[in-house]
Coordinates of C-alpha atoms in Angstrom, one line a residue:
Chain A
X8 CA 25.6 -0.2 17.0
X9 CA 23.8 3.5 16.2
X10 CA 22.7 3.1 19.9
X11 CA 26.0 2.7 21.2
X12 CA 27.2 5.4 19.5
X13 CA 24.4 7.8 21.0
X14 CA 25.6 6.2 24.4
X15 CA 29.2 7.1 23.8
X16 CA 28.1 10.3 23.0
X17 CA 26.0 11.3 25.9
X18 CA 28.3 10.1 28.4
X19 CA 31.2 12.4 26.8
X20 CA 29.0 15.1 27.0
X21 CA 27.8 14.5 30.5
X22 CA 31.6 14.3 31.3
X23 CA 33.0 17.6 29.8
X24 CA 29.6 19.5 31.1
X25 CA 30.4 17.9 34.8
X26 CA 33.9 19.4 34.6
X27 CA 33.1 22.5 33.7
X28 CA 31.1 23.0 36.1
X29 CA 33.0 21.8 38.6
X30 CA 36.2 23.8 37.5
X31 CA 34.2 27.2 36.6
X32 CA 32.5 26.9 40.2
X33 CA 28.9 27.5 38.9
X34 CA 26.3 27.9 41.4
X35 CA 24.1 24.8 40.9
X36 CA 20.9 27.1 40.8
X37 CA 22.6 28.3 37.6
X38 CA 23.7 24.9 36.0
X39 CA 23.8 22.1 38.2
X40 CA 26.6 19.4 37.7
X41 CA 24.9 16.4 35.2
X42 CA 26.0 13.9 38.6
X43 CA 23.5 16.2 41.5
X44 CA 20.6 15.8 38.4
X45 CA 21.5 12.3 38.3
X46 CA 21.4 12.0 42.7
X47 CA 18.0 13.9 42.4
X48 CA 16.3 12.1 39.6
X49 CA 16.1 9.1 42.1
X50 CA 16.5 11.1 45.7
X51 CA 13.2 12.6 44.3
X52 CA 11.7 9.7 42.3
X53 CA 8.3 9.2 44.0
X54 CA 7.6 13.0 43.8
X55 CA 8.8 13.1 39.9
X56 CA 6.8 9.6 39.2
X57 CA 3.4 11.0 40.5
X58 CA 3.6 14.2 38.2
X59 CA 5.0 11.8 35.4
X60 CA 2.0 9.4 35.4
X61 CA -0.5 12.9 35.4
X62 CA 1.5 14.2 32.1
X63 CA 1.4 10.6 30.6
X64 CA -2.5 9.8 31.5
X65 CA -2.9 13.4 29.8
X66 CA -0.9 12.5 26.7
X67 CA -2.1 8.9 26.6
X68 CA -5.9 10.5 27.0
X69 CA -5.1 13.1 24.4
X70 CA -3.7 10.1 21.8
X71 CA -7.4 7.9 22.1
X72 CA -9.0 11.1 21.5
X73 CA -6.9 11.8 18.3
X74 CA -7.3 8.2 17.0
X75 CA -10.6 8.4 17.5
X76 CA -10.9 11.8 15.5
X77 CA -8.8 11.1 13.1
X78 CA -9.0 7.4 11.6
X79 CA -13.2 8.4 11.0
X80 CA -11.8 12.1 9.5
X81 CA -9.3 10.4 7.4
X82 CA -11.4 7.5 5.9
X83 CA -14.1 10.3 5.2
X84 CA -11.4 12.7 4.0
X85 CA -10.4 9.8 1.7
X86 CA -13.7 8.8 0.3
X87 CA -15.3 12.2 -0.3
X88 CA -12.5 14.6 -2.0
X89 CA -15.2 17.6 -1.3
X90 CA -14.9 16.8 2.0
X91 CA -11.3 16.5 2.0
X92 CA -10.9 20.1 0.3
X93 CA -13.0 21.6 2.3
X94 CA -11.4 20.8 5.8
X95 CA -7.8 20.3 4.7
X96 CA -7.5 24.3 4.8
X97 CA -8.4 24.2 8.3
X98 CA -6.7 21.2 9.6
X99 CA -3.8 23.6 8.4
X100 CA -5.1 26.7 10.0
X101 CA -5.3 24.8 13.6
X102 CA -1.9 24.1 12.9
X103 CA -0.8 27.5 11.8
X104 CA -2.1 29.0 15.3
X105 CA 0.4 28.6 17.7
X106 CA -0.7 26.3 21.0
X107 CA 1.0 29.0 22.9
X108 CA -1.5 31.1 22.3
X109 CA -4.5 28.8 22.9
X110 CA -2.9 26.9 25.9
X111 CA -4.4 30.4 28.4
X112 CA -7.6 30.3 26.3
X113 CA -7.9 26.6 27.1
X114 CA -7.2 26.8 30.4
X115 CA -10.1 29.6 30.8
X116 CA -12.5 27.7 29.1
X117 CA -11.8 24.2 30.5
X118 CA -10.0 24.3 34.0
X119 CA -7.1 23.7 35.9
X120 CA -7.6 19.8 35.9
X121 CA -6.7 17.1 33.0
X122 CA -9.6 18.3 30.9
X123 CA -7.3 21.1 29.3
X124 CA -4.4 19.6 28.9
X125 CA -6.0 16.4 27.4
X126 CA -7.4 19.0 24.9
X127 CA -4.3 20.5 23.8
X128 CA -2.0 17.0 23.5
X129 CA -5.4 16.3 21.1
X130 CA -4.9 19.6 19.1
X131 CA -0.7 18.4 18.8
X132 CA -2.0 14.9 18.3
X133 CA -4.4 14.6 15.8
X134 CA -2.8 16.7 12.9
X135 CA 0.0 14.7 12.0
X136 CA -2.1 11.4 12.5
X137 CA -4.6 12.5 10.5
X138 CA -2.6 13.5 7.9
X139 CA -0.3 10.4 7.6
X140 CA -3.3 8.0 7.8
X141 CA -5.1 10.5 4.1
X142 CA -1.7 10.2 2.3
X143 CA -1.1 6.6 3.3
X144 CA -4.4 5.8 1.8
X145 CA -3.7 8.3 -1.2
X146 CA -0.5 6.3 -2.1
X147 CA -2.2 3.4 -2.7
X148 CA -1.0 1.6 -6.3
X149 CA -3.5 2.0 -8.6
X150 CA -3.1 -1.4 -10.2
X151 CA -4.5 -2.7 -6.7
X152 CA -7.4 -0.9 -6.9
X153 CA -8.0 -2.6 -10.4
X154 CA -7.5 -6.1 -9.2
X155 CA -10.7 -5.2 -6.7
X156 CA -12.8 -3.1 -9.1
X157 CA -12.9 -6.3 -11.4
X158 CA -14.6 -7.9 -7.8
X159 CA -16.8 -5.1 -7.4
X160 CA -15.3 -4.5 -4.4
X161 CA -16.7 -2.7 -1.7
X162 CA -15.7 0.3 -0.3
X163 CA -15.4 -1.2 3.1
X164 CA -14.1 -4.4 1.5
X165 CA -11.3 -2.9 -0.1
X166 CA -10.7 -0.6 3.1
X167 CA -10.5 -3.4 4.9
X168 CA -7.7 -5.7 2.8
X169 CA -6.3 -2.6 0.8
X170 CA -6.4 0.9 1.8
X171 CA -5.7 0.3 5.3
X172 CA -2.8 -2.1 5.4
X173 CA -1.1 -0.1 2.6
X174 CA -1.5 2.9 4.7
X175 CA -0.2 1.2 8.2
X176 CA 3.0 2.4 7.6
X177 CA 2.5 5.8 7.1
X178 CA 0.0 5.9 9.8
X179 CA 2.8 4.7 12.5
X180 CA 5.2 7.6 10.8
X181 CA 2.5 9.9 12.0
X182 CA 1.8 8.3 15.4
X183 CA 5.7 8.1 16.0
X184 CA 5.9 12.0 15.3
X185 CA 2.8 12.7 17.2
X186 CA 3.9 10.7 20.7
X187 CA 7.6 12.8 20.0
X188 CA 5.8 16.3 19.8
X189 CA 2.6 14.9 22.5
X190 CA 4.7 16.1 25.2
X191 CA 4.6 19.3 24.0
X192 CA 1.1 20.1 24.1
X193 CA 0.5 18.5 27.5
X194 CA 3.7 20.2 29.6
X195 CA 2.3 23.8 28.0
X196 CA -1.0 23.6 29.2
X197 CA 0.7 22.5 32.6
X198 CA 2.8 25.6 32.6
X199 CA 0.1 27.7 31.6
X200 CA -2.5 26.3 34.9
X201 CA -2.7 22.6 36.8
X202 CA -2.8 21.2 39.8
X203 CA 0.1 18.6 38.9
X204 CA 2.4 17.3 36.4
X205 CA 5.4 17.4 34.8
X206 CA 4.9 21.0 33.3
X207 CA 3.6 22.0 36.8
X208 CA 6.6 20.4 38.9
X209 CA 9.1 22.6 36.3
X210 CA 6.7 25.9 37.0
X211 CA 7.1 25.4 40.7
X212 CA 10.6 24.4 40.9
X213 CA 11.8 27.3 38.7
X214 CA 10.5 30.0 40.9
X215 CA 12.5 27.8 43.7
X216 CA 15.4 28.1 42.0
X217 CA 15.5 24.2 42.2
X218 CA 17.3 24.1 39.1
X219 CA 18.1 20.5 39.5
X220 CA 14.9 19.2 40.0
X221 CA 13.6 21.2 37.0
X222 CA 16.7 19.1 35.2
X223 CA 15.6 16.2 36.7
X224 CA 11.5 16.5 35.3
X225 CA 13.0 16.9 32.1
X226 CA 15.2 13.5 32.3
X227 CA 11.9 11.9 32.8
X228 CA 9.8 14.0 30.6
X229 CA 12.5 12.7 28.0
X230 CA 12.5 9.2 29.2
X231 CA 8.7 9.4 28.8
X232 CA 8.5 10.0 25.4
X233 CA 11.4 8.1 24.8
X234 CA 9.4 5.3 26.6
X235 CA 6.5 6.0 24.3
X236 CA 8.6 6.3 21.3
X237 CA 9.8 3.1 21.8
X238 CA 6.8 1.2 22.6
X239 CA 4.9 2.8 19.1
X240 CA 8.3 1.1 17.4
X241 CA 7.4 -2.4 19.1
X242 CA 3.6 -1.7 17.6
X243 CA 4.6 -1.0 14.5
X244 CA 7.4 -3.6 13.8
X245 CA 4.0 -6.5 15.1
X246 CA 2.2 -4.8 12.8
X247 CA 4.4 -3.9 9.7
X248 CA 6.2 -7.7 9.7
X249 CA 6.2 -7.6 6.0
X250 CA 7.7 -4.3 5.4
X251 CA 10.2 -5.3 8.5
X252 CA 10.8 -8.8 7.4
X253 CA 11.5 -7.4 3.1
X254 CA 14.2 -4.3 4.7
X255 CA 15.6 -7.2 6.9
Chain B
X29 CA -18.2 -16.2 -29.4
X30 CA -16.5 -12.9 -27.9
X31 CA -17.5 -9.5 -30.5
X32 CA -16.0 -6.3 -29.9
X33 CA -17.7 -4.0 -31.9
X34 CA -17.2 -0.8 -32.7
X35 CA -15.8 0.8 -29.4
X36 CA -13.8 3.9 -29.2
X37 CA -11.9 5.2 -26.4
X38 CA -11.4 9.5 -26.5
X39 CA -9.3 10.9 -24.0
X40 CA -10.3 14.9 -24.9
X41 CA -7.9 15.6 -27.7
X42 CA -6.6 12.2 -27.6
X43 CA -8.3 9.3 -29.8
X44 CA -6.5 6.0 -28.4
X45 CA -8.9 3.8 -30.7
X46 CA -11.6 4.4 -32.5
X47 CA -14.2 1.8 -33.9
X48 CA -12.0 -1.2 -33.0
X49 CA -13.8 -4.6 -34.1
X50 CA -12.6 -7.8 -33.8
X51 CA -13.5 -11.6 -32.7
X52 CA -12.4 -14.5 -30.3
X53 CA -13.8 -17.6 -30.5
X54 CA -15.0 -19.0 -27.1
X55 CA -12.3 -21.1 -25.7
X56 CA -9.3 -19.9 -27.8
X57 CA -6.2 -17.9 -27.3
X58 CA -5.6 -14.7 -28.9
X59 CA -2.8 -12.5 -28.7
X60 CA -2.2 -8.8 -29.1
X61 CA 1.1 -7.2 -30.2
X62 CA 1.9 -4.1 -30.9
X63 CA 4.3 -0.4 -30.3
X64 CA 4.8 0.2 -26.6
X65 CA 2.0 3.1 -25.9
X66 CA -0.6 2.5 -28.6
X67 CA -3.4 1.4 -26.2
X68 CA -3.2 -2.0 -26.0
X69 CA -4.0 -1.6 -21.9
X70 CA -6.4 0.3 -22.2
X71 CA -8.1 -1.7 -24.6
X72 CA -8.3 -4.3 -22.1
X73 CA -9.7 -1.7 -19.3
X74 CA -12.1 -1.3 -21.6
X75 CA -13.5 -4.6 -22.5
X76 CA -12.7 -5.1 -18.6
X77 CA -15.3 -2.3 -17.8
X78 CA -12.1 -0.6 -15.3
X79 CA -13.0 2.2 -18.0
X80 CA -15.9 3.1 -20.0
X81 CA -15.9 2.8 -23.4
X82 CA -17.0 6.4 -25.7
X83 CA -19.1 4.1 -28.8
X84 CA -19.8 0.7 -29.2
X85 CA -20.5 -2.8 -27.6
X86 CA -19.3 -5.7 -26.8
X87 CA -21.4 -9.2 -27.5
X88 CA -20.4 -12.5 -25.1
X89 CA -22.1 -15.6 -26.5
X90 CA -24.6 -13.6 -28.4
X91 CA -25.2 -11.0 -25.2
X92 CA -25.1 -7.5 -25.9
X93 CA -22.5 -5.9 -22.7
X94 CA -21.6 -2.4 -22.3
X95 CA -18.5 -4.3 -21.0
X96 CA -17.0 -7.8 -19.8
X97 CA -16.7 -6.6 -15.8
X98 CA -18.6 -9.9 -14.5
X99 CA -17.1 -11.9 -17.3
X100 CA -13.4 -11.4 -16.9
X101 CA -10.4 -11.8 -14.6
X102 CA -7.8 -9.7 -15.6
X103 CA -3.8 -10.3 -14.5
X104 CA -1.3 -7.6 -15.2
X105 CA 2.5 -7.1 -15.6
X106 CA 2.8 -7.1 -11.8
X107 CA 1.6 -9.8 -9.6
X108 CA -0.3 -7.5 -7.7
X109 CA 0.1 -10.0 -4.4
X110 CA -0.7 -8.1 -1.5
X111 CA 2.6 -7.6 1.0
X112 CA 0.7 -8.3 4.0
X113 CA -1.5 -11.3 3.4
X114 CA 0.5 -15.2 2.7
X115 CA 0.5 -17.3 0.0
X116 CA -3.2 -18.7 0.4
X117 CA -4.7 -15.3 2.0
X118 CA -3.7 -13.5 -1.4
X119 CA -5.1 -15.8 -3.8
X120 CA -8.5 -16.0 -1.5
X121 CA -8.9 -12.4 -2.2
X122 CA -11.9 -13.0 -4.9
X123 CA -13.0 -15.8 -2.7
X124 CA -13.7 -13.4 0.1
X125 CA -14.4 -10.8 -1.9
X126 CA -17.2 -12.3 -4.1
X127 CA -18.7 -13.5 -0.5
X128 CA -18.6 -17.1 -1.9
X129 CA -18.1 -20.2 0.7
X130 CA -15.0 -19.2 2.1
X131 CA -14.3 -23.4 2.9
X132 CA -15.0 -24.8 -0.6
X133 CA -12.4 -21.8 -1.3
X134 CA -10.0 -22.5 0.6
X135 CA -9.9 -26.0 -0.2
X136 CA -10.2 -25.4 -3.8
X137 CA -7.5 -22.3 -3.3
X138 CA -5.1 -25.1 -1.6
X139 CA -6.0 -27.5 -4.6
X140 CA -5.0 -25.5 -7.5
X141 CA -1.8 -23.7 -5.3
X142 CA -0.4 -27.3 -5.1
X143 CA -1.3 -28.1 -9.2
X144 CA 0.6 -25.1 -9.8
X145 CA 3.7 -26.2 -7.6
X146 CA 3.4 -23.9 -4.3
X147 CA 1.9 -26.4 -2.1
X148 CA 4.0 -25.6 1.3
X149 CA 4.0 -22.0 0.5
X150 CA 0.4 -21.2 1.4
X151 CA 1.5 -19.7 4.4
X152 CA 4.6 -17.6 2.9
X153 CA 5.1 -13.9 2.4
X154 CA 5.2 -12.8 -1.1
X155 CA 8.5 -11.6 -0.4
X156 CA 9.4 -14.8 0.6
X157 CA 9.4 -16.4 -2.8
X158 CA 10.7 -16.0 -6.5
X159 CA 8.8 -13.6 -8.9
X160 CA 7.8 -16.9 -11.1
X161 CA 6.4 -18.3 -8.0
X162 CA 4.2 -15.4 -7.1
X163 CA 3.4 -14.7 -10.6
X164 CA 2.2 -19.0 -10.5
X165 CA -0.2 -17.6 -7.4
X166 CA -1.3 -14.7 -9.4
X167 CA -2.6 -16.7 -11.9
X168 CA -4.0 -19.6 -9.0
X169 CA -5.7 -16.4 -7.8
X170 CA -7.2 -15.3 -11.4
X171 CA -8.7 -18.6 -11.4
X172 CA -10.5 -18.3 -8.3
X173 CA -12.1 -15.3 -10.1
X174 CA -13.9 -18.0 -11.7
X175 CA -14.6 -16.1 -14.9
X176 CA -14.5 -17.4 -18.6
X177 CA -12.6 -14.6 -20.1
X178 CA -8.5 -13.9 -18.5
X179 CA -7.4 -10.7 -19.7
X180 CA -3.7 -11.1 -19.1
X181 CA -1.7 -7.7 -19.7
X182 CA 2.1 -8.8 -20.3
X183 CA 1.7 -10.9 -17.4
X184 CA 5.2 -12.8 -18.0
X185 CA 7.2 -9.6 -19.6
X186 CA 9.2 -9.3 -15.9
X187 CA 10.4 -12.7 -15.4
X188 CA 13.4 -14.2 -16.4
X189 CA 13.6 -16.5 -20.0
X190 CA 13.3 -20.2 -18.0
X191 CA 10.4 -18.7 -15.6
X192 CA 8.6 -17.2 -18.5
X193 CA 8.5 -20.2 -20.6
X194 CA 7.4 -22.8 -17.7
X195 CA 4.6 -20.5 -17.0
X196 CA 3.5 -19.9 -20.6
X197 CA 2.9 -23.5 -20.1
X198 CA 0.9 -23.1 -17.8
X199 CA -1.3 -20.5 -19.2
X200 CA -1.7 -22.6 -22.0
X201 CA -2.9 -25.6 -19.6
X202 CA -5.1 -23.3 -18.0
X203 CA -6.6 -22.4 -21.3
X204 CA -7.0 -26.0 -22.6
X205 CA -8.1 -27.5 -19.2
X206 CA -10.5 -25.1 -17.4
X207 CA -11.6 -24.3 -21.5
X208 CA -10.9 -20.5 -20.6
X209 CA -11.0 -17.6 -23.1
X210 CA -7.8 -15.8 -23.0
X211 CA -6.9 -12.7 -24.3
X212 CA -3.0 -11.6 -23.9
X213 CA -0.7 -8.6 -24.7
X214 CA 2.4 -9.4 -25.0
X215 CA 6.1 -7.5 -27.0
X216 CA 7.2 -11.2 -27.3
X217 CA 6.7 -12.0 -30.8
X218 CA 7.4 -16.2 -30.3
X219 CA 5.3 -16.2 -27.2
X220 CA 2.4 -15.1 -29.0
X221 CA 2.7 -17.7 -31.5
X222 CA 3.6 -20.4 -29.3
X223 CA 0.2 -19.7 -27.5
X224 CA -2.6 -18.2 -29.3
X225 CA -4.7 -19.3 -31.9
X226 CA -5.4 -15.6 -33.3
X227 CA -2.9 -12.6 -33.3
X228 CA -3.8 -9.3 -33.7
X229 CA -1.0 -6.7 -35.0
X230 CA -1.8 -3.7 -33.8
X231 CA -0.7 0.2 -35.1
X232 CA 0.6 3.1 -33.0
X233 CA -2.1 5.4 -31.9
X234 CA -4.9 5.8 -32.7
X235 CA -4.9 2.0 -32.6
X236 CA -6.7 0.0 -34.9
X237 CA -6.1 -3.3 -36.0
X238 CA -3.6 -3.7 -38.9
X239 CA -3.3 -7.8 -39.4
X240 CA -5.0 -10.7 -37.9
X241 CA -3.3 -14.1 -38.1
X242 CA -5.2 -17.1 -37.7
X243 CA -2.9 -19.6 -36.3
X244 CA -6.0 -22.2 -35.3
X245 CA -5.0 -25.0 -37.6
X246 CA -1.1 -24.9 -35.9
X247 CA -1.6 -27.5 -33.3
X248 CA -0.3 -27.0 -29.1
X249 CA 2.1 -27.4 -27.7
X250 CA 4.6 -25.7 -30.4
X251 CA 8.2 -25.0 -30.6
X252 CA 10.7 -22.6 -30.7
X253 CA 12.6 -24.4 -33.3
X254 CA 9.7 -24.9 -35.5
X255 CA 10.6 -23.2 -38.9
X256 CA 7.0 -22.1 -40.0
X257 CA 6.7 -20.3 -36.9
X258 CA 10.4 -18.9 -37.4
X259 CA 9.2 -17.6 -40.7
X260 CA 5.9 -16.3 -39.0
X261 CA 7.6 -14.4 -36.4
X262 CA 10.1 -12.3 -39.0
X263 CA 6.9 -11.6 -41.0
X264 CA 5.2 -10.2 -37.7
X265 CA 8.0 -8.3 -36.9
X266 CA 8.9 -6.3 -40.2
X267 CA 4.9 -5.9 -40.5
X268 CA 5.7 -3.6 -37.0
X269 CA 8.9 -2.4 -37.7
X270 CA 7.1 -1.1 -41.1
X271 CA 4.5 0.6 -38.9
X272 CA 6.6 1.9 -36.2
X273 CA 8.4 3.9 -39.2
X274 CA 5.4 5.0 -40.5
X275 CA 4.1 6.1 -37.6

């Protein structure tokens, strides 16, 4: 139903934007009409797929990297409150420095190839994952933790059938958030120096004046995150089946 | 024999108990009752070793203990089933935990789920089924704890009248049959003397024990309609109501 709506709604807009652009006569290097972004989103689909599947490896890349950073940093975060005190204030501070500003910096230090831009979807990555996984395990019940204290649980046992199921959900609020802003971090360090992708094919088609094929690499930038979006939804609803199942 | 002796729980400017003594023979039921807040729980933390105790001891069969940790199983208000595991997963949880032979468990866990009516359910969600039936698996899953000592915390206080009264059967039949000591909190007044063999009236803070009733020579199973127990259970409650207005 909500996604019909959304549908409804697109196409309306689509409509009233192709009007006006047909009845104001605007020069398609200005706005072009929503149907020409359409014609070149599949006139130009083999070009637009190759620089999509070099944003997506980098995104995809950056997200293993994250994972791997951040379930180890959360878990330790978690189990040693020094530790988490002492990074929390700079897990805020890498946020707090805007990747604008690093994106040339990385680019310097690392290249014009994946390497960079795999660095900075990490940096967009791992924060919010991070995060999500430490207060998921923070919001454990208490009571819970009494029912395996009276085992003598260990830390790895309880881990293991407490702390990270009853953070799962939290986690895949993160991950959702982090594939949604992923794009982000990749596409900069494209615009900023690369060889290819999506960020690279806007840069390029932009000082063409191909405004329509700078359109159309955003239709697939969006359908790309949409596409990951989605597929974190599937992940979560196969993991989460009991918190799916009770709001069903 | 259990002997609490002496212990004392100080929270900084806050005594919850101090010196608190009393006794429960092996085997028998006692029940605790007393104002909401006076430390009844954390009594049981306590003798549960979740919390450490600031004097005293505690003696188990004529063992000095600092607490009961490896002696009791403890089951609180809520059922405390885990949302993600079934039925049987859930009440293997000491089974696995303890690292004990996880196939005498399991048959053992199956055994006692259908004595306690929820054979076909092993592989349900806890979600899937009534309150009294995951409160039943709670209490399959304290006896996998396989300790002599339940420390039940106002395990029935959320269920409904019918549910609460099938399942203080139960308890009881766990008591009798599998000769468990069990120690219970509870606000209902007739549930503790339908159950226990001891009750303990407890004050408002700083709790200490104002009345002990020895109800060992009433025999099980008792009922509701019973007029000594009618008579016991106005006594009981003006003995609180007379505290709570002192307090």
């Amino acid at each position: 139903m909500h996604s019909r709506t959304s549908f409804s709604v697109l196409i309306f807009i689509l409509l009233i934007w192709e009007i006006l652009v047909n009845l104001l006569h605007i020069p398609k290097f200005i706005l072009p009409a929503p149907s020409l972004i359409i014609y070149t989103c599949f006139s130009q689909a083999p070009l637009l797929l190759e620089n999509t599947l070099v944003t997506a490896v980098e995104i995809l890349l950056g997200l293993m990297i994250s994972l791997a950073i951040s379930i180890p940093l959360a878990i330790v975060m978690f189990s040693f409150p020094s530790v988490d005190a002492a990074i929390t204030p700079f897990l805020v501070i890498s946020q707090a420095i805007p990747i604008f500003a690093l994106a040339p910096l990385l680019v310097v230090w690392f290249g014009y190839g994946l390497l960079s831009k795999i660095i900075m979807a990490t940096i967009v990555i791992f924060f919010p994952l991070t995060v999500s996984l430490h207060s998921g395990f923070k919001q454990v019940d208490p009571d819970y933790e009494v029912l395996f204290d009276l085992l003598d649980a260990s830390f790895w046992k309880k881990m293991r059938f407490l702390y990270w199921p009853a953070a799962l959900p939290s986690f895949f609020a993160g991950l959702k958030m982090a594939v949604a802003v992923a794009t982000i971090g990749a596409v900069l360090g494209e615009w900023v120096g690369a060889q290819k992708g999506l960020g690279y094919l806007m840069i390029q088609m932009n000082a063409r004046l191909r405004t329509d094929m700078l359109f159309a690499a955003l239709v697939w930038l969006s359908a790309m995150g949409m596409g990951m979006w989605l597929l974190v939804g599937k992940l979560e609803k196969h993991f989460l089946f009991w918190l799916n199942d009770t709001k069903n | 024999m259990l002997r609490v002796c002496d212990i004392s729980k100080i929270y900084s400017d806050l005594a919850v108990f101090t010196n608190i003594s009393f006794m429960v023979e092996k085997g028998s039921f006692a029940a605790f009752l007393g104002p909401s807040g006076c430390g009844k729980s954390t009594l049981f933390r306590v003798i549960a070793g979740i919390e450490s105790s600031d004097s005293g001891h505690i003696e188990w069969e004529g063992l000095k203990l600092l607490n009961l940790k490896e002696n009791t199983a403890m089951m609180l208000q809520k059922d405390l089933l885990l949302p993600w595991f079934d039925i049987l997963d859930n009440v293997l949880i000491p089974i696995k935990t303890l690292k004990r032979d996880t196939k005498t468990g399991e048959s053992e866990a199956k055994r006692l789920l259908s004595r306690f009516g929820l054979s076909g359910f092993e592989h349900y969600l806890p979600y899937q089924i009534s309150g009294g039936m995951r409160q039943r698996a709670a209490l399959v899953r304290t006896l996998l704890f396989d300790r002599e000592i339940f420390l039940l915390d106002e395990p029935l206080s959320a269920l409904d009248a019918l549910t609460r009264q099938s399942l203080q059967k139960e308890i009881l039949r766990i008591q009798l049959e599998f000769d468990k000591t069990v120690l219970m909190i509870t606000h209902d007044i007739m549930e503790a003397l339908m159950l226990a063999d001891k009750i303990f009236l407890l004050s408002h803070l700083p709790m200490r024990i104002i009345k002990e009733i020895d109800l060992s020579n009433l025999p099980k199973p008792r009922y509701h309609l019973d007029f000594e127990l009618a008579e016991m259970a106005e006594n009981i409650f003006f003995t609180l109501k007379g505290e709570l207005i002192n307090a």
